[in-house]
Amino acid sequence: MPVSDALRDDLLASIPNLRAFAVSLCGSSERADDLVQETLMKAWAKFDTFQEGTNLRAWLFTILRNEFYSQVRKRGREVEDAEGTYAARLASQPAQTGHMDLRDFRHALVKLPPDQREALILVGASGFSYEEAAEICDCAVGTIKSRVSRARTRLAELLALEPDDTFGADPLSATVVHGPSG
């Protein structure tokens, strides 16, 4: 969408006020400059949504404010690691064993009776409650619980897992296989 000269001039005239607002939010002129630049880029990309004749400054300040808080939220999830301390402690498990385990699991899963496989997938993989799964399968809740239990037991047999075996990519994601009562 072509932008009128008047609108472009108004945009340019707003930059000092945007920068002052950004400095007040960031407390740093360098970060404020980056924030204003990001705001102008977003505004330019979305000029087709701006209704000429409305308050351009308010629109730009809203974009700047939203971008600032998005960056704050993002930084809250990031960990600064200038010395590489955290990075040095990171380790990743080899992908081969996980791939092979998943392949074995898929082979075992298809060997389950369809009703057990369906119940296990609904409850174990799709996150449905037993009640929701029973409604989906049009059967009693106890039937779903029984199917899931039998499916888990049969999968453990097919995968040659012993009670209290632990498996998984790492200790945090490991799963313990419980015996028939667990």
mmCIF file of N, CA and C in Angstrom, residues 78-140:
data_model
loop_
_atom_site.group_PDB
_atom_site.id
_atom_site.type_symbol
_atom_site.label_atom_id
_atom_site.label_comp_id
_atom_site.label_asym_id
_atom_site.label_seq_id
_atom_site.Cartn_x
_atom_site.Cartn_y
_atom_site.Cartn_z
ATOM 1 N N GLU A 78 14.966 -16.039 29.121
ATOM 2 C CA GLU A 78 16.345 -16.261 28.714
ATOM 3 C C GLU A 78 17.270 -16.170 29.923
ATOM 4 N N VAL A 79 18.378 -16.880 29.831
ATOM 5 C CA VAL A 79 19.380 -16.854 30.891
ATOM 6 C C VAL A 79 20.651 -16.297 30.291
ATOM 7 N N GLU A 80 21.189 -15.258 30.917
ATOM 8 C CA GLU A 80 22.443 -14.697 30.423
ATOM 9 C C GLU A 80 23.579 -15.618 30.822
ATOM 10 N N ASP A 81 24.426 -15.921 29.871
ATOM 11 C CA ASP A 81 25.514 -16.871 30.094
ATOM 12 C C ASP A 81 26.772 -16.368 29.403
ATOM 13 N N ALA A 82 27.205 -15.159 29.780
ATOM 14 C CA ALA A 82 28.350 -14.521 29.128
ATOM 15 C C ALA A 82 29.622 -15.354 29.276
ATOM 16 N N GLU A 83 29.791 -16.021 30.394
ATOM 17 C CA GLU A 83 30.997 -16.816 30.646
ATOM 18 C C GLU A 83 30.893 -18.230 30.082
ATOM 19 N N GLY A 84 29.701 -18.629 29.619
ATOM 20 C CA GLY A 84 29.529 -19.979 29.078
ATOM 21 C C GLY A 84 29.382 -21.050 30.139
ATOM 22 N N THR A 85 29.108 -20.643 31.377
ATOM 23 C CA THR A 85 28.995 -21.590 32.481
ATOM 24 C C THR A 85 27.843 -22.564 32.269
ATOM 25 N N TYR A 86 26.693 -22.032 31.922
ATOM 26 C CA TYR A 86 25.536 -22.901 31.713
ATOM 27 C C TYR A 86 25.709 -23.756 30.468
ATOM 28 N N ALA A 87 26.216 -23.159 29.424
ATOM 29 C CA ALA A 87 26.395 -23.890 28.169
ATOM 30 C C ALA A 87 27.362 -25.057 28.340
ATOM 31 N N ALA A 88 28.373 -24.879 29.166
ATOM 32 C CA ALA A 88 29.356 -25.940 29.390
ATOM 33 C C ALA A 88 28.736 -27.150 30.084
ATOM 34 N N ARG A 89 27.671 -26.925 30.848
ATOM 35 C CA ARG A 89 27.034 -28.032 31.574
ATOM 36 C C ARG A 89 25.956 -28.736 30.758
ATOM 37 N N LEU A 90 25.612 -28.175 29.597
ATOM 38 C CA LEU A 90 24.572 -28.791 28.784
ATOM 39 C C LEU A 90 25.098 -30.052 28.112
ATOM 40 N N ALA A 91 24.237 -31.026 28.039
ATOM 41 C CA ALA A 91 24.582 -32.263 27.348
ATOM 42 C C ALA A 91 23.338 -32.757 26.641
ATOM 43 N N SER A 92 23.534 -33.355 25.519
ATOM 44 C CA SER A 92 22.391 -33.940 24.831
ATOM 45 C C SER A 92 22.653 -35.420 24.629
ATOM 46 N N GLN A 93 21.609 -36.166 24.766
ATOM 47 C CA GLN A 93 21.706 -37.608 24.590
ATOM 48 C C GLN A 93 21.820 -37.917 23.105
ATOM 49 N N PRO A 94 22.496 -38.996 22.775
ATOM 50 C CA PRO A 94 22.567 -39.365 21.360
ATOM 51 C C PRO A 94 21.172 -39.662 20.827
ATOM 52 N N ALA A 95 20.913 -39.231 19.621
ATOM 53 C CA ALA A 95 19.585 -39.397 19.036
ATOM 54 C C ALA A 95 19.304 -40.838 18.623
ATOM 55 N N GLN A 96 20.344 -41.639 18.412
ATOM 56 C CA GLN A 96 20.142 -42.988 17.905
ATOM 57 C C GLN A 96 19.272 -43.832 18.834
ATOM 58 N N THR A 97 19.563 -43.815 20.123
ATOM 59 C CA THR A 97 18.813 -44.688 21.030
ATOM 60 C C THR A 97 17.358 -44.262 21.125
ATOM 61 N N GLY A 98 17.107 -42.974 21.148
ATOM 62 C CA GLY A 98 15.720 -42.505 21.197
ATOM 63 C C GLY A 98 14.959 -42.908 19.955
ATOM 64 N N HIS A 99 15.616 -42.816 18.810
ATOM 65 C CA HIS A 99 14.997 -43.211 17.544
ATOM 66 C C HIS A 99 14.659 -44.699 17.561
ATOM 67 N N MET A 100 15.576 -45.495 18.036
ATOM 68 C CA MET A 100 15.354 -46.937 18.082
ATOM 69 C C MET A 100 14.263 -47.296 19.086
ATOM 70 N N ASP A 101 14.270 -46.620 20.241
ATOM 71 C CA ASP A 101 13.220 -46.867 21.234
ATOM 72 C C ASP A 101 11.846 -46.511 20.678
ATOM 73 N N LEU A 102 11.762 -45.400 19.968
ATOM 74 C CA LEU A 102 10.486 -44.996 19.387
ATOM 75 C C LEU A 102 10.033 -46.001 18.328
ATOM 76 N N ARG A 103 10.954 -46.474 17.533
ATOM 77 C CA ARG A 103 10.618 -47.487 16.522
ATOM 78 C C ARG A 103 10.086 -48.756 17.190
ATOM 79 N N ASP A 104 10.777 -49.210 18.243
ATOM 80 C CA ASP A 104 10.328 -50.404 18.971
ATOM 81 C C ASP A 104 8.947 -50.174 19.577
ATOM 82 N N PHE A 105 8.740 -48.983 20.131
ATOM 83 C CA PHE A 105 7.439 -48.674 20.737
ATOM 84 C C PHE A 105 6.329 -48.716 19.684
ATOM 85 N N ARG A 106 6.585 -48.133 18.535
ATOM 86 C CA ARG A 106 5.569 -48.124 17.461
ATOM 87 C C ARG A 106 5.231 -49.534 17.009
ATOM 88 N N HIS A 107 6.261 -50.370 16.890
ATOM 89 C CA HIS A 107 6.019 -51.760 16.493
ATOM 90 C C HIS A 107 5.174 -52.473 17.544
ATOM 91 N N ALA A 108 5.470 -52.240 18.807
ATOM 92 C CA ALA A 108 4.703 -52.877 19.882
ATOM 93 C C ALA A 108 3.276 -52.323 19.933
ATOM 94 N N LEU A 109 3.137 -51.029 19.711
ATOM 95 C CA LEU A 109 1.824 -50.398 19.780
ATOM 96 C C LEU A 109 0.862 -50.981 18.752
ATOM 97 N N VAL A 110 1.333 -51.242 17.545
ATOM 98 C CA VAL A 110 0.441 -51.780 16.514
ATOM 99 C C VAL A 110 0.056 -53.226 16.788
ATOM 100 N N LYS A 111 0.766 -53.891 17.678
ATOM 101 C CA LYS A 111 0.435 -55.277 18.033
ATOM 102 C C LYS A 111 -0.685 -55.353 19.071
ATOM 103 N N LEU A 112 -1.021 -54.218 19.690
ATOM 104 C CA LEU A 112 -2.108 -54.202 20.667
ATOM 105 C C LEU A 112 -3.453 -54.366 19.956
ATOM 106 N N PRO A 113 -4.428 -54.946 20.642
ATOM 107 C CA PRO A 113 -5.776 -54.972 20.063
ATOM 108 C C PRO A 113 -6.251 -53.536 19.845
ATOM 109 N N PRO A 114 -7.020 -53.297 18.791
ATOM 110 C CA PRO A 114 -7.443 -51.921 18.460
ATOM 111 C C PRO A 114 -8.124 -51.185 19.608
ATOM 112 N N ASP A 115 -8.966 -51.871 20.398
ATOM 113 C CA ASP A 115 -9.657 -51.176 21.491
ATOM 114 C C ASP A 115 -8.689 -50.733 22.578
ATOM 115 N N GLN A 116 -7.665 -51.557 22.860
ATOM 116 C CA GLN A 116 -6.662 -51.186 23.864
ATOM 117 C C GLN A 116 -5.775 -50.052 23.344
ATOM 118 N N ARG A 117 -5.368 -50.165 22.075
ATOM 119 C CA ARG A 117 -4.524 -49.131 21.473
ATOM 120 C C ARG A 117 -5.257 -47.788 21.478
ATOM 121 N N GLU A 118 -6.530 -47.811 21.101
ATOM 122 C CA GLU A 118 -7.334 -46.589 21.068
ATOM 123 C C GLU A 118 -7.428 -45.965 22.458
ATOM 124 N N ALA A 119 -7.716 -46.780 23.468
ATOM 125 C CA ALA A 119 -7.849 -46.263 24.834
ATOM 126 C C ALA A 119 -6.524 -45.697 25.335
ATOM 127 N N LEU A 120 -5.438 -46.411 25.069
ATOM 128 C CA LEU A 120 -4.120 -45.950 25.516
ATOM 129 C C LEU A 120 -3.734 -44.633 24.856
ATOM 130 N N ILE A 121 -4.006 -44.511 23.565
ATOM 131 C CA ILE A 121 -3.668 -43.274 22.857
ATOM 132 C C ILE A 121 -4.525 -42.115 23.348
ATOM 133 N N LEU A 122 -5.801 -42.366 23.567
ATOM 134 C CA LEU A 122 -6.676 -41.285 24.046
ATOM 135 C C LEU A 122 -6.247 -40.792 25.417
ATOM 136 N N VAL A 123 -5.954 -41.722 26.334
ATOM 137 C CA VAL A 123 -5.628 -41.333 27.712
ATOM 138 C C VAL A 123 -4.150 -40.994 27.861
ATOM 139 N N GLY A 124 -3.275 -41.837 27.309
ATOM 140 C CA GLY A 124 -1.842 -41.666 27.526
ATOM 141 C C GLY A 124 -1.180 -40.640 26.640
ATOM 142 N N ALA A 125 -1.615 -40.547 25.385
ATOM 143 C CA ALA A 125 -0.933 -39.648 24.459
ATOM 144 C C ALA A 125 -1.712 -38.383 24.170
ATOM 145 N N SER A 126 -3.035 -38.484 24.106
ATOM 146 C CA SER A 126 -3.846 -37.318 23.751
ATOM 147 C C SER A 126 -4.288 -36.514 24.961
ATOM 148 N N GLY A 127 -4.086 -37.039 26.159
ATOM 149 C CA GLY A 127 -4.371 -36.278 27.371
ATOM 150 C C GLY A 127 -5.829 -36.236 27.791
ATOM 151 N N PHE A 128 -6.667 -37.097 27.225
ATOM 152 C CA PHE A 128 -8.067 -37.123 27.646
ATOM 153 C C PHE A 128 -8.182 -37.820 28.994
ATOM 154 N N SER A 129 -9.142 -37.395 29.784
ATOM 155 C CA SER A 129 -9.413 -38.082 31.038
ATOM 156 C C SER A 129 -10.084 -39.409 30.709
ATOM 157 N N TYR A 130 -10.135 -40.295 31.702
ATOM 158 C CA TYR A 130 -10.824 -41.567 31.485
ATOM 159 C C TYR A 130 -12.289 -41.319 31.110
ATOM 160 N N GLU A 131 -12.889 -40.345 31.735
ATOM 161 C CA GLU A 131 -14.299 -40.033 31.468
ATOM 162 C C GLU A 131 -14.486 -39.557 30.023
ATOM 163 N N GLU A 132 -13.589 -38.677 29.584
ATOM 164 C CA GLU A 132 -13.683 -38.173 28.215
ATOM 165 C C GLU A 132 -13.443 -39.285 27.195
ATOM 166 N N ALA A 133 -12.454 -40.145 27.490
ATOM 167 C CA ALA A 133 -12.166 -41.262 26.588
ATOM 168 C C ALA A 133 -13.348 -42.224 26.520
ATOM 169 N N ALA A 134 -13.993 -42.461 27.674
ATOM 170 C CA ALA A 134 -15.167 -43.339 27.692
ATOM 171 C C ALA A 134 -16.286 -42.750 26.846
ATOM 172 N N GLU A 135 -16.459 -41.450 26.910
ATOM 173 C CA GLU A 135 -17.487 -40.805 26.100
ATOM 174 C C GLU A 135 -17.160 -40.917 24.610
ATOM 175 N N ILE A 136 -15.907 -40.717 24.255
ATOM 176 C CA ILE A 136 -15.482 -40.822 22.865
ATOM 177 C C ILE A 136 -15.700 -42.249 22.342
ATOM 178 N N CYS A 137 -15.357 -43.236 23.165
ATOM 179 C CA CYS A 137 -15.468 -44.644 22.752
ATOM 180 C C CYS A 137 -16.859 -45.221 22.995
ATOM 181 N N ASP A 138 -17.734 -44.423 23.601
ATOM 182 C CA ASP A 138 -19.100 -44.856 23.880
ATOM 183 C C ASP A 138 -19.118 -46.141 24.709
ATOM 184 N N CYS A 139 -18.388 -46.100 25.833
ATOM 185 C CA CYS A 139 -18.359 -47.239 26.745
ATOM 186 C C CYS A 139 -18.229 -46.719 28.176
ATOM 187 N N ALA A 140 -18.225 -47.616 29.131
ATOM 188 C CA ALA A 140 -18.133 -47.241 30.547
ATOM 189 C C ALA A 140 -16.711 -46.809 30.903
#
